[in-house]
JSON list of N, CA and C in Angstrom, two decimals:
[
{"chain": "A", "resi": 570, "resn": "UNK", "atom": "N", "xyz": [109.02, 103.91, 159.51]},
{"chain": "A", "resi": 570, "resn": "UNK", "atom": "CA", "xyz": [109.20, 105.00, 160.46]},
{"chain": "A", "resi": 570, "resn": "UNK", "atom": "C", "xyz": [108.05, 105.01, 161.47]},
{"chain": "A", "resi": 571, "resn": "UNK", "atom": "N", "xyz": [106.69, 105.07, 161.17]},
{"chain": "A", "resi": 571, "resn": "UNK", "atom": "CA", "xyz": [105.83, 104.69, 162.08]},
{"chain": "A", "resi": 571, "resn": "UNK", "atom": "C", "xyz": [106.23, 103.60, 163.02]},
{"chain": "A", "resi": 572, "resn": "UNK", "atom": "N", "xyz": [105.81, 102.52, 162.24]},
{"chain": "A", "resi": 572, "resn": "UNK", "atom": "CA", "xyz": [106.27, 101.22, 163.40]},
{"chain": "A", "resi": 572, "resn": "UNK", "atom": "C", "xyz": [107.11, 101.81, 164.75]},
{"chain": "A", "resi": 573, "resn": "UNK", "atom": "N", "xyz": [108.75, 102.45, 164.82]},
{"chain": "A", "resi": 573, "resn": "UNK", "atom": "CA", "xyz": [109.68, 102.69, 165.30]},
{"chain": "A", "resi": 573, "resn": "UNK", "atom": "C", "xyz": [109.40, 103.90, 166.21]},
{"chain": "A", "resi": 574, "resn": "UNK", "atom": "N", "xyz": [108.54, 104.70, 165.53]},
{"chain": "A", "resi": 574, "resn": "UNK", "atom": "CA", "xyz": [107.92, 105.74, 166.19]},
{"chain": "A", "resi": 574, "resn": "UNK", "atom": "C", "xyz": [106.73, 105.69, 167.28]},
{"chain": "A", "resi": 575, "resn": "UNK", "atom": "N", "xyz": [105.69, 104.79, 167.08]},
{"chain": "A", "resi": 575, "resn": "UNK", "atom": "CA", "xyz": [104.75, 103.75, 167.69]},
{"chain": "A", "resi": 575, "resn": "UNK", "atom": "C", "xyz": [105.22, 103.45, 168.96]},
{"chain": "A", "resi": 576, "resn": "UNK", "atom": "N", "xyz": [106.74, 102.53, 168.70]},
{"chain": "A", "resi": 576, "resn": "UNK", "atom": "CA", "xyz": [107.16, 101.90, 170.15]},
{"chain": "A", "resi": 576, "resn": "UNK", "atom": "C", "xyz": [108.08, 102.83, 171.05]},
{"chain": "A", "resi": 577, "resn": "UNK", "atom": "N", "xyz": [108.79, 103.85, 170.42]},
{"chain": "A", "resi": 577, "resn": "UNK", "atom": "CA", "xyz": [109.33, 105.09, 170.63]},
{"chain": "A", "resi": 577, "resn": "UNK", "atom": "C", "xyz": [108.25, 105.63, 171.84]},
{"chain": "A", "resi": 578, "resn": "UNK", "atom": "N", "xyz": [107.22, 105.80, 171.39]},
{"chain": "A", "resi": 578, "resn": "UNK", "atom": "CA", "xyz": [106.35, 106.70, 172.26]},
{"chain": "A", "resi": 578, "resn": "UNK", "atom": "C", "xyz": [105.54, 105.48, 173.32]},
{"chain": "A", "resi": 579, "resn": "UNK", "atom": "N", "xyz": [105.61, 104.21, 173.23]},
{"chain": "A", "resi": 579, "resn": "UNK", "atom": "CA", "xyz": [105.34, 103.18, 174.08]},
{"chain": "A", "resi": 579, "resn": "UNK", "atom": "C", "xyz": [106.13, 103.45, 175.57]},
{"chain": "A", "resi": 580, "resn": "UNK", "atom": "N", "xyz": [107.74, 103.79, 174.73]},
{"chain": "A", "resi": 580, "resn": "UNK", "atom": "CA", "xyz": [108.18, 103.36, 175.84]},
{"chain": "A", "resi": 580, "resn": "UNK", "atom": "C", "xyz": [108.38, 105.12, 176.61]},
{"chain": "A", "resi": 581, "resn": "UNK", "atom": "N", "xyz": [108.40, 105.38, 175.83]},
{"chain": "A", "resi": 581, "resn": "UNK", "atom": "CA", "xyz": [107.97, 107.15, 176.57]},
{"chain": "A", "resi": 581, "resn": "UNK", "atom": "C", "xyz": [107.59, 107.36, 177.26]},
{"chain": "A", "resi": 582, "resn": "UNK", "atom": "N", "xyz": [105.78, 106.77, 177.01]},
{"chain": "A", "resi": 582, "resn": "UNK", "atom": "CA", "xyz": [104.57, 106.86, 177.58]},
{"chain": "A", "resi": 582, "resn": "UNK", "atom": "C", "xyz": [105.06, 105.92, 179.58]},
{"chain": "A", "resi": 583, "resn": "UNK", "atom": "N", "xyz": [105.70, 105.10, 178.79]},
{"chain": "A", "resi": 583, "resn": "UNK", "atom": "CA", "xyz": [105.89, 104.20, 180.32]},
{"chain": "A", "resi": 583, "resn": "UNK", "atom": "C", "xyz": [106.91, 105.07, 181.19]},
{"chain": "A", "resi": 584, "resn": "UNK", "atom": "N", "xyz": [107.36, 105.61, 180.67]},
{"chain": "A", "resi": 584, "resn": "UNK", "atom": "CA", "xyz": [108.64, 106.19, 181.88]},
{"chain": "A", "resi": 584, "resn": "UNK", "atom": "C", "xyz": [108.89, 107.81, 181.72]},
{"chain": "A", "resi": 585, "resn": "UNK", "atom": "N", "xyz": [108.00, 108.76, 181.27]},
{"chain": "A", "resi": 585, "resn": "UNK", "atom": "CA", "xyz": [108.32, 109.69, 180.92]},
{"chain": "A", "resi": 585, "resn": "UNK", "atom": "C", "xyz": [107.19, 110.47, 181.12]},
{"chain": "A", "resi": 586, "resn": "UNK", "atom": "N", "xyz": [107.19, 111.29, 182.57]},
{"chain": "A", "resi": 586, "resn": "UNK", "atom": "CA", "xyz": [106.26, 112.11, 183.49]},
{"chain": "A", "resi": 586, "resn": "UNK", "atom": "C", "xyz": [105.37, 112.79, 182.01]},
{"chain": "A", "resi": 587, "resn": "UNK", "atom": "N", "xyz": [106.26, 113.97, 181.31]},
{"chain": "A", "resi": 587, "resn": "UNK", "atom": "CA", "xyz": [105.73, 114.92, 180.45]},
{"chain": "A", "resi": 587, "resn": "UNK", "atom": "C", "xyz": [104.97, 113.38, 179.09]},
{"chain": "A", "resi": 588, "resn": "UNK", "atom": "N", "xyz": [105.20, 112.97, 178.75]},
{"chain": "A", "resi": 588, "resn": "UNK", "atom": "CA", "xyz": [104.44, 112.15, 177.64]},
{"chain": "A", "resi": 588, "resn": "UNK", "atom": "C", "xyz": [103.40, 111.32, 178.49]},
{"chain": "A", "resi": 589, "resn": "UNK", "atom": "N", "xyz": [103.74, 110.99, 179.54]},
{"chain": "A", "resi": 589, "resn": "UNK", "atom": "CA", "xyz": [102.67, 110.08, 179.96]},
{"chain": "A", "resi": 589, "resn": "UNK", "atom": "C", "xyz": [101.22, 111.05, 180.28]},
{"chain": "A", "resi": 590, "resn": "UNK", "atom": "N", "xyz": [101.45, 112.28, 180.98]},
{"chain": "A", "resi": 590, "resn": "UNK", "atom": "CA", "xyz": [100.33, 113.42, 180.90]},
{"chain": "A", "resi": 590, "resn": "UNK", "atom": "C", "xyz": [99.61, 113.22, 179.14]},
{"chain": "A", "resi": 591, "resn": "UNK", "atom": "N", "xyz": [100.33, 113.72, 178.56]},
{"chain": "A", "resi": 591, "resn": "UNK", "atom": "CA", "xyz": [99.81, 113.85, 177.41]},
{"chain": "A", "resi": 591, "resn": "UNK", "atom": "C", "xyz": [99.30, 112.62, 176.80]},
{"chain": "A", "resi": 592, "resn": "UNK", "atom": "N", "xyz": [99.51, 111.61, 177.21]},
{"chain": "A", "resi": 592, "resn": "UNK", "atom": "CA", "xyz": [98.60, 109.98, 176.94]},
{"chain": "A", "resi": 592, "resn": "UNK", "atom": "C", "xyz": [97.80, 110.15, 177.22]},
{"chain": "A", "resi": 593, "resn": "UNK", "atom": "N", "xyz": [97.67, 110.04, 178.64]},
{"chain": "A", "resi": 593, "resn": "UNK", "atom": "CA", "xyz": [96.26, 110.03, 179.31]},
{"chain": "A", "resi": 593, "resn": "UNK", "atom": "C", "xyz": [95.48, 112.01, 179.13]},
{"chain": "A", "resi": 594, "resn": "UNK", "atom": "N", "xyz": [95.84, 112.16, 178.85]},
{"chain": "A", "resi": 594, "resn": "UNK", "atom": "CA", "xyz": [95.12, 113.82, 178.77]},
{"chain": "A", "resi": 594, "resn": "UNK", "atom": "C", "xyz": [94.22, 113.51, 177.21]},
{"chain": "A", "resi": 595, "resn": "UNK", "atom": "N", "xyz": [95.22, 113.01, 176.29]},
{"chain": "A", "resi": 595, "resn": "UNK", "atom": "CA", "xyz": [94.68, 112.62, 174.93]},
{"chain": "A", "resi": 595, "resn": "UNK", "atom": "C", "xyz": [93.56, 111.14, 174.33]},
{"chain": "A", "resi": 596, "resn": "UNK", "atom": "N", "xyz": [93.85, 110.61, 175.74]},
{"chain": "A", "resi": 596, "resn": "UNK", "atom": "CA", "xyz": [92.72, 109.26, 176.38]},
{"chain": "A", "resi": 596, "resn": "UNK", "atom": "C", "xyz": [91.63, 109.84, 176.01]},
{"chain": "A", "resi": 597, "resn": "UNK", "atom": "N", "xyz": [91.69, 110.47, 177.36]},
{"chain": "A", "resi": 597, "resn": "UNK", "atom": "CA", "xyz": [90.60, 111.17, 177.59]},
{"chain": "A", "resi": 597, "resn": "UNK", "atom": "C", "xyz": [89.54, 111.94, 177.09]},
{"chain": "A", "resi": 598, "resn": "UNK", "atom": "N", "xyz": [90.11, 112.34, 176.25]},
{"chain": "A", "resi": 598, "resn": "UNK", "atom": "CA", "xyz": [89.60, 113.39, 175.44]},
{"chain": "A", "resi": 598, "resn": "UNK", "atom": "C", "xyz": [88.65, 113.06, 173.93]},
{"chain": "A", "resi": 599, "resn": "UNK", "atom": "N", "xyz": [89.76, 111.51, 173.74]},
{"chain": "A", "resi": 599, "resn": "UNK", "atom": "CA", "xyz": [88.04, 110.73, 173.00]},
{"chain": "A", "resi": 599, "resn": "UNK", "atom": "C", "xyz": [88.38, 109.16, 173.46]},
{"chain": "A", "resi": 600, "resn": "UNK", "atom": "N", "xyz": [87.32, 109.16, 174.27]},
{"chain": "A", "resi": 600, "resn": "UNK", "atom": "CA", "xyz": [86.96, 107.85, 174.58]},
{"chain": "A", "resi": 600, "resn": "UNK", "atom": "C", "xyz": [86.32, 107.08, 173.92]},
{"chain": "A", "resi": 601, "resn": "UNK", "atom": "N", "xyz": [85.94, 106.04, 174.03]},
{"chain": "A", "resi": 601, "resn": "UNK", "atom": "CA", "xyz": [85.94, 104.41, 173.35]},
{"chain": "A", "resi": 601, "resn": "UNK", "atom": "C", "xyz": [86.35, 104.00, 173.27]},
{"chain": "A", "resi": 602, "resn": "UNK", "atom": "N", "xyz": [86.25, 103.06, 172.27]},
{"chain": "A", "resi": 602, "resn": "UNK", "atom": "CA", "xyz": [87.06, 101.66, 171.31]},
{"chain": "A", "resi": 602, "resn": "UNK", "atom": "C", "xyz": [88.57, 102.67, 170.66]},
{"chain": "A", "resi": 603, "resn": "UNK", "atom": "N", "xyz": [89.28, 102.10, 170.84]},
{"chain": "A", "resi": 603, "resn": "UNK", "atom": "CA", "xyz": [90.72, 102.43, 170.77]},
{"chain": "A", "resi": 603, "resn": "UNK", "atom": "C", "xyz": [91.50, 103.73, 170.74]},
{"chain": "A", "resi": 604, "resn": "UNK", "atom": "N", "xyz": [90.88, 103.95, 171.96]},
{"chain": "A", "resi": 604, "resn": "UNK", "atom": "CA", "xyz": [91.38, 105.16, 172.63]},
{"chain": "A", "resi": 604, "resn": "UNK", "atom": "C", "xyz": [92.84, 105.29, 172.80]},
{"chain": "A", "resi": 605, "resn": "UNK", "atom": "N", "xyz": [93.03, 104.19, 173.35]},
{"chain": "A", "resi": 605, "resn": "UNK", "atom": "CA", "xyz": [94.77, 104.14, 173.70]},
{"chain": "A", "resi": 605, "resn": "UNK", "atom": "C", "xyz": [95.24, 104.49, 172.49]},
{"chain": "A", "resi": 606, "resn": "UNK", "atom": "N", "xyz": [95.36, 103.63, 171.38]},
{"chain": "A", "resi": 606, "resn": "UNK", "atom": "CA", "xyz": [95.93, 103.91, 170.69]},
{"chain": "A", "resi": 606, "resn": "UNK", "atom": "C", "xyz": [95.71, 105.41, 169.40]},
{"chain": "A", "resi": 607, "resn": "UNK", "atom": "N", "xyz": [94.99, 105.69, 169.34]},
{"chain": "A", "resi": 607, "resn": "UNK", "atom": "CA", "xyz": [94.64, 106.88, 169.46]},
{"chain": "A", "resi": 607, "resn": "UNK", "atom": "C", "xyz": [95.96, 108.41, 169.80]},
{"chain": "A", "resi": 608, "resn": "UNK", "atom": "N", "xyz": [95.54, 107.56, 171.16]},
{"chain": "A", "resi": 608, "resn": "UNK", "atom": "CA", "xyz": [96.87, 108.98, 171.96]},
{"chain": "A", "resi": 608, "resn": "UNK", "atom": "C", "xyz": [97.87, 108.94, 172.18]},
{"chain": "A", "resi": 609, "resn": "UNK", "atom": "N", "xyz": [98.44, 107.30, 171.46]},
{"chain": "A", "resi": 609, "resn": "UNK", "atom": "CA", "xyz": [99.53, 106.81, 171.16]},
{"chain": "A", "resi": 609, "resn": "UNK", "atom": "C", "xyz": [100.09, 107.03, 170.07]},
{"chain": "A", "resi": 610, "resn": "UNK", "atom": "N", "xyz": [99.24, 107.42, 169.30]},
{"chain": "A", "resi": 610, "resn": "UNK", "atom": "CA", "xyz": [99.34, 108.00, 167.44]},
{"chain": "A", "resi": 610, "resn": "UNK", "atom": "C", "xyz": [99.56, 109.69, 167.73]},
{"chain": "A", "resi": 611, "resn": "UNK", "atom": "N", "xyz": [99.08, 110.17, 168.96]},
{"chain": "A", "resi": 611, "resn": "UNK", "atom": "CA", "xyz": [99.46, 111.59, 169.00]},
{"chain": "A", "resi": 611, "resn": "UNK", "atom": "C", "xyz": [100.44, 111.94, 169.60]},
{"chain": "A", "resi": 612, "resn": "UNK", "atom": "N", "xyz": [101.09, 111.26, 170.69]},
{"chain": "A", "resi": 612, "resn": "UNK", "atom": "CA", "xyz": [102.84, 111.05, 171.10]},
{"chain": "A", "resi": 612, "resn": "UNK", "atom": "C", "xyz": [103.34, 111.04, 169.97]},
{"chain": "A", "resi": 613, "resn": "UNK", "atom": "N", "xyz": [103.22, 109.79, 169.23]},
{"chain": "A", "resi": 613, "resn": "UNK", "atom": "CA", "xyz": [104.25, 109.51, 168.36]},
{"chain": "A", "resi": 613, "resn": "UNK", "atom": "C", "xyz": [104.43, 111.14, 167.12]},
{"chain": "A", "resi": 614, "resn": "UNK", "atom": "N", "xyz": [103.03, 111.88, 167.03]},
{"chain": "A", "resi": 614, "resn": "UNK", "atom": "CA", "xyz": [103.16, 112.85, 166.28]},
{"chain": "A", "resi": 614, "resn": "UNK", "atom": "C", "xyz": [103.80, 113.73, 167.15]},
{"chain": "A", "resi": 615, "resn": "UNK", "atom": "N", "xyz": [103.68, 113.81, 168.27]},
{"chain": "A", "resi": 615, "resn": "UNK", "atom": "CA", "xyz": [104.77, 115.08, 169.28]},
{"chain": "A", "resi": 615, "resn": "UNK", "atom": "C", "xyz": [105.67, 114.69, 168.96]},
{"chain": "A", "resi": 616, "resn": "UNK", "atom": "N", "xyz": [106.81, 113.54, 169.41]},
{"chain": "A", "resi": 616, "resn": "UNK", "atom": "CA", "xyz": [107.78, 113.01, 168.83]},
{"chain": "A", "resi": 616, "resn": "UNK", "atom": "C", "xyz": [108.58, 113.68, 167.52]},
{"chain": "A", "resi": 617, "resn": "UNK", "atom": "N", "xyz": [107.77, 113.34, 166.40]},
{"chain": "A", "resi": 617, "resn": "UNK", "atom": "CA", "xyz": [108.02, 113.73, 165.43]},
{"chain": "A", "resi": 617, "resn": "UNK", "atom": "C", "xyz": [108.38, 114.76, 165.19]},
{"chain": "A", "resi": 618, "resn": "UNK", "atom": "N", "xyz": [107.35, 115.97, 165.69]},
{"chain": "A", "resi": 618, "resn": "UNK", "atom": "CA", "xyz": [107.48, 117.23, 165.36]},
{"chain": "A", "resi": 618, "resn": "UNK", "atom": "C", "xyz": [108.29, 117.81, 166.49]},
{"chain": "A", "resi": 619, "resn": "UNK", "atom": "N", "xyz": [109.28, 117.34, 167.33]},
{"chain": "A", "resi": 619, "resn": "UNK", "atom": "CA", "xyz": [110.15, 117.43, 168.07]},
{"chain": "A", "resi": 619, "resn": "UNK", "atom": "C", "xyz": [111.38, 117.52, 167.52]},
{"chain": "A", "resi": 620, "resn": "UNK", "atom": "N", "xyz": [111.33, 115.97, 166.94]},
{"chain": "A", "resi": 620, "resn": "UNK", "atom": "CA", "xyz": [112.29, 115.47, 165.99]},
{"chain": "A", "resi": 620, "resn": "UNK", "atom": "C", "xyz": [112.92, 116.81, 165.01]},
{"chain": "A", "resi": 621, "resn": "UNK", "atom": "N", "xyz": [111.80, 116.96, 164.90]},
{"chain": "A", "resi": 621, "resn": "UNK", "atom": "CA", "xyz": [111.91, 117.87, 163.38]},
{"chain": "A", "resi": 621, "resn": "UNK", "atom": "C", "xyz": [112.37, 119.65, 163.94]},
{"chain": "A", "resi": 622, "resn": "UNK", "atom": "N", "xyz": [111.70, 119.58, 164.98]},
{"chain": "A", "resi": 622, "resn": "UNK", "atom": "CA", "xyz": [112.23, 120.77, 165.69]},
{"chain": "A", "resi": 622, "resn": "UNK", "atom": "C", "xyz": [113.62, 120.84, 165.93]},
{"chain": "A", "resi": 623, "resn": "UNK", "atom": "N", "xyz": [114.24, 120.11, 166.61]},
{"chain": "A", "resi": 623, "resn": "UNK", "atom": "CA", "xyz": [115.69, 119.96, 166.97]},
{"chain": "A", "resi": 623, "resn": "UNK", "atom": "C", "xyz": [116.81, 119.80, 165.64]},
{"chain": "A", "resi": 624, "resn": "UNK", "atom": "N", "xyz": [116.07, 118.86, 164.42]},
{"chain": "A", "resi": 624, "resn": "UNK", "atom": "CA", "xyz": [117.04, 119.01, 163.60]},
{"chain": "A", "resi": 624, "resn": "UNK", "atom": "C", "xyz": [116.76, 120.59, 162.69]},
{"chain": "A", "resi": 625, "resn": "UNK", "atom": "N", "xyz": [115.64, 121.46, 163.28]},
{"chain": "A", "resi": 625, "resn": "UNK", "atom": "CA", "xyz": [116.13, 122.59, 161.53]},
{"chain": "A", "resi": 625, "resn": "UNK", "atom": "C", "xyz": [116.53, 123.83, 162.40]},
{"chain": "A", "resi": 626, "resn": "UNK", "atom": "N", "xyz": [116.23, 123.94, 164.17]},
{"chain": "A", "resi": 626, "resn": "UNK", "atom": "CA", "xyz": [117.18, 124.45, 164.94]},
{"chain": "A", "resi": 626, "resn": "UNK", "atom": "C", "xyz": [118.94, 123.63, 165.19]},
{"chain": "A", "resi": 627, "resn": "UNK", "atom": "N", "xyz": [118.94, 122.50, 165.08]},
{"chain": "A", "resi": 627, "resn": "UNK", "atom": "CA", "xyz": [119.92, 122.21, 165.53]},
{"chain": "A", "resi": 627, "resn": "UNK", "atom": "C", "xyz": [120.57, 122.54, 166.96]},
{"chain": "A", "resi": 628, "resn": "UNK", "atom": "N", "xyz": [119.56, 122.29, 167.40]},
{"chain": "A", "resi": 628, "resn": "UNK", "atom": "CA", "xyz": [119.73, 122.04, 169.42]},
{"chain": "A", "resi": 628, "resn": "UNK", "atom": "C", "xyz": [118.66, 120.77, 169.70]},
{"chain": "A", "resi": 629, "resn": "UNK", "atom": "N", "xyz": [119.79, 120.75, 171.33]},
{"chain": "A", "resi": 629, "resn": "UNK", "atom": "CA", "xyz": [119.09, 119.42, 171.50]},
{"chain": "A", "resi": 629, "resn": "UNK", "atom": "C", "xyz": [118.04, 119.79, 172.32]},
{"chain": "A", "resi": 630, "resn": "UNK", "atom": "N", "xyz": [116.97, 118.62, 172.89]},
{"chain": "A", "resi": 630, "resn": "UNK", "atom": "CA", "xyz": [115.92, 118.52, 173.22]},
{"chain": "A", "resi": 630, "resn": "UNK", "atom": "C", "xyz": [115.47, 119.49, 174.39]},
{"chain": "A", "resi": 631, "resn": "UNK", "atom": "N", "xyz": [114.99, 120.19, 174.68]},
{"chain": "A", "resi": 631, "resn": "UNK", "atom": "CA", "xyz": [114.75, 120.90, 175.88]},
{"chain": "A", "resi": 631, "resn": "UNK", "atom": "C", "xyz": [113.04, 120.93, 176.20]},
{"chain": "A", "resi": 632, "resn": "UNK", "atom": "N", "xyz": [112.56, 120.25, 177.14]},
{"chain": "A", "resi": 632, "resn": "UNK", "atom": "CA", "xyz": [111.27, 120.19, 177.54]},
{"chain": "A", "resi": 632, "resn": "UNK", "atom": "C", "xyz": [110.58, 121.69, 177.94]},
{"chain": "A", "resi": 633, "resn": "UNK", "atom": "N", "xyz": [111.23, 122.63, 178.36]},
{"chain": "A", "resi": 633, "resn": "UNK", "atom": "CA", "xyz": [111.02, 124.04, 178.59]},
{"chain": "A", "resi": 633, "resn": "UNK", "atom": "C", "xyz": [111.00, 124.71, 177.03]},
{"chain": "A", "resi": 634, "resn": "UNK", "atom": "N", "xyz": [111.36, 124.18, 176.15]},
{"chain": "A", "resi": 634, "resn": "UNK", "atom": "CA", "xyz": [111.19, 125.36, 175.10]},
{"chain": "A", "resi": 634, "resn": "UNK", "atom": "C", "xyz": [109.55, 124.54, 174.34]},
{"chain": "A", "resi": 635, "resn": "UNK", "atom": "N", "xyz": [109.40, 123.06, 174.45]},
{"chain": "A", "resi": 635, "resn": "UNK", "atom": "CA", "xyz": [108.22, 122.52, 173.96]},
{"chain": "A", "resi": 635, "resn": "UNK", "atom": "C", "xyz": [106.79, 123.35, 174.75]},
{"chain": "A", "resi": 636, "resn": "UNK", "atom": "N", "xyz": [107.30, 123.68, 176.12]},
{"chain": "A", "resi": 636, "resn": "UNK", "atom": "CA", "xyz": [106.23, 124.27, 176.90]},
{"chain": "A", "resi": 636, "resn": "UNK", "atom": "C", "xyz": [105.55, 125.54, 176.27]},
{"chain": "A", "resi": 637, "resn": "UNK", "atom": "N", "xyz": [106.93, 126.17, 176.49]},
{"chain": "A", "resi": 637, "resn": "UNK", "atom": "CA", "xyz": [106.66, 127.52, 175.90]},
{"chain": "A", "resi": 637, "resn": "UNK", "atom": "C", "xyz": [105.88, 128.02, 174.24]},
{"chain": "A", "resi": 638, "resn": "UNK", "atom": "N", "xyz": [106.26, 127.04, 173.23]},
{"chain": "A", "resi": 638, "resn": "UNK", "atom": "CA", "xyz": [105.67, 126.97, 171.89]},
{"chain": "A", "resi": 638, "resn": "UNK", "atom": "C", "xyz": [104.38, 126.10, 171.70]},
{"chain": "A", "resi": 639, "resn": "UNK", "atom": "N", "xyz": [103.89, 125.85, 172.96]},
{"chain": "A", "resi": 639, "resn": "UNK", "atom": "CA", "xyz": [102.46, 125.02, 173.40]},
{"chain": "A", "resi": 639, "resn": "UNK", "atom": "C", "xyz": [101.78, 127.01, 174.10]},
{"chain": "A", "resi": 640, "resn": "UNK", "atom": "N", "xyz": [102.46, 127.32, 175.16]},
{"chain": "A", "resi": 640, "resn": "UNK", "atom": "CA", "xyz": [101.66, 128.06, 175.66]},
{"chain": "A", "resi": 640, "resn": "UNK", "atom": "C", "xyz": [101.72, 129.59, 174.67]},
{"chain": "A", "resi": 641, "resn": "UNK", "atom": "N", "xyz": [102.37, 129.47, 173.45]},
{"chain": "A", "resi": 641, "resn": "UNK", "atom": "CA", "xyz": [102.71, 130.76, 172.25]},
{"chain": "A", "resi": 641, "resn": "UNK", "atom": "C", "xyz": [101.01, 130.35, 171.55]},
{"chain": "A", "resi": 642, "resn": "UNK", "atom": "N", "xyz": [100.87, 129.07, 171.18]},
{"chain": "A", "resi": 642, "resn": "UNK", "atom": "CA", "xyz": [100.11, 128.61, 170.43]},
{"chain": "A", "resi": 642, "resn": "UNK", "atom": "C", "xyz": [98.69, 128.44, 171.63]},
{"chain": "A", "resi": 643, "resn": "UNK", "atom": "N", "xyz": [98.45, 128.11, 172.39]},
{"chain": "A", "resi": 643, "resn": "UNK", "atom": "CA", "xyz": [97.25, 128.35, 173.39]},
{"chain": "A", "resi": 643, "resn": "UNK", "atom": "C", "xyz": [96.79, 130.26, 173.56]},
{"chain": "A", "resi": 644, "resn": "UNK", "atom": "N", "xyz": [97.87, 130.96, 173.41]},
{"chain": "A", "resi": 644, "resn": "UNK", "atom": "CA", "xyz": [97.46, 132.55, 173.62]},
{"chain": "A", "resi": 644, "resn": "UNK", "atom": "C", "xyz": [97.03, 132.74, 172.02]},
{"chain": "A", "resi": 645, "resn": "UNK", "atom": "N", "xyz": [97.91, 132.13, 171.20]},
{"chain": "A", "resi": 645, "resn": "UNK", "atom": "CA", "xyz": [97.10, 132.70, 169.53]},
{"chain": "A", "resi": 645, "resn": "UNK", "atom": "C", "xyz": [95.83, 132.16, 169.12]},
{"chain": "A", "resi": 646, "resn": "UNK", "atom": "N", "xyz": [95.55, 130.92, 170.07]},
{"chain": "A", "resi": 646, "resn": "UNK", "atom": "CA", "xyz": [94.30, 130.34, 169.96]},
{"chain": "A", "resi": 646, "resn": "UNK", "atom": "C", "xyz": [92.99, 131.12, 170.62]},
{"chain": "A", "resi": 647, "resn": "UNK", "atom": "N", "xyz": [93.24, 131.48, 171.98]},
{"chain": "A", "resi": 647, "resn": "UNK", "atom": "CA", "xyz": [92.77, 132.76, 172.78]},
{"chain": "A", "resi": 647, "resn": "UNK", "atom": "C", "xyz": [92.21, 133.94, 171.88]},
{"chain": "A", "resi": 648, "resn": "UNK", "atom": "N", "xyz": [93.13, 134.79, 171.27]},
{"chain": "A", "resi": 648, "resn": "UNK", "atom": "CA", "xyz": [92.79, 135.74, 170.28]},
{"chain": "A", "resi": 648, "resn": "UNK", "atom": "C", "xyz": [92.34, 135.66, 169.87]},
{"chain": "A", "resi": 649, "resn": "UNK", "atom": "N", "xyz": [92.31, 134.31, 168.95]},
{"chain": "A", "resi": 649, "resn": "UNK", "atom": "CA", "xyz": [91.29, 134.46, 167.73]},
{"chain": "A", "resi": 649, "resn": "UNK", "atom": "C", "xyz": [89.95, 134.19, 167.87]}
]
C-alpha cells in the first residue's frame, strides 16, 4: 500500500495545484538531506486520510470540505 501510495502522490504532486502547494510548503519546512521525500511521505499521508475520509462518509472527494477541516483544526489549534 505504501509503494502505490508513494507514486499516487508523485503523480499528484506533478499535476495537482492543491498537493503540489503542500509539497513544497512541507519542503520547506524541514530542509536537508531528503527533504523531498519527506513531503512526499506527507502527501501520501493526506491521501490516505482522504481516502479514509470519503469511504466512512461515503462521498466523493471535494477539495472545499478538506479546506474547511484544515481551517476547523488551525482555529482549535489557536485556542489552545
Amino acid at each position: 500500500l505504501r509503494h502505490w501510495l508513494y507514486h499516487f502522490a508523485l503523480r499528484l504532486v506533478a499535476h495537482e495545484p492543491h498537493f503540489k502547494k503542500l509539497f513544497k510548503r512541507r519542503k520547506k519546512k524541514s530542509p536537508g538531506k531528503g527533504s523531498g521525500q519527506r513531503a512526499l511521505v506527507a502527501v501520501s499521508d493526506k491521501i490516505l486520510r482522504i481516502v479514509y475520509r470519503m469511504l466512512r462518509d461515503k462521498q466523493t472527494y471535494a477539495p472545499g470540505t478538506d479546506r474547511r477541516v484544515a481551517a476547523y483544526y488551525k482555529e482549535q489549534q489557536k485556542a489552545a
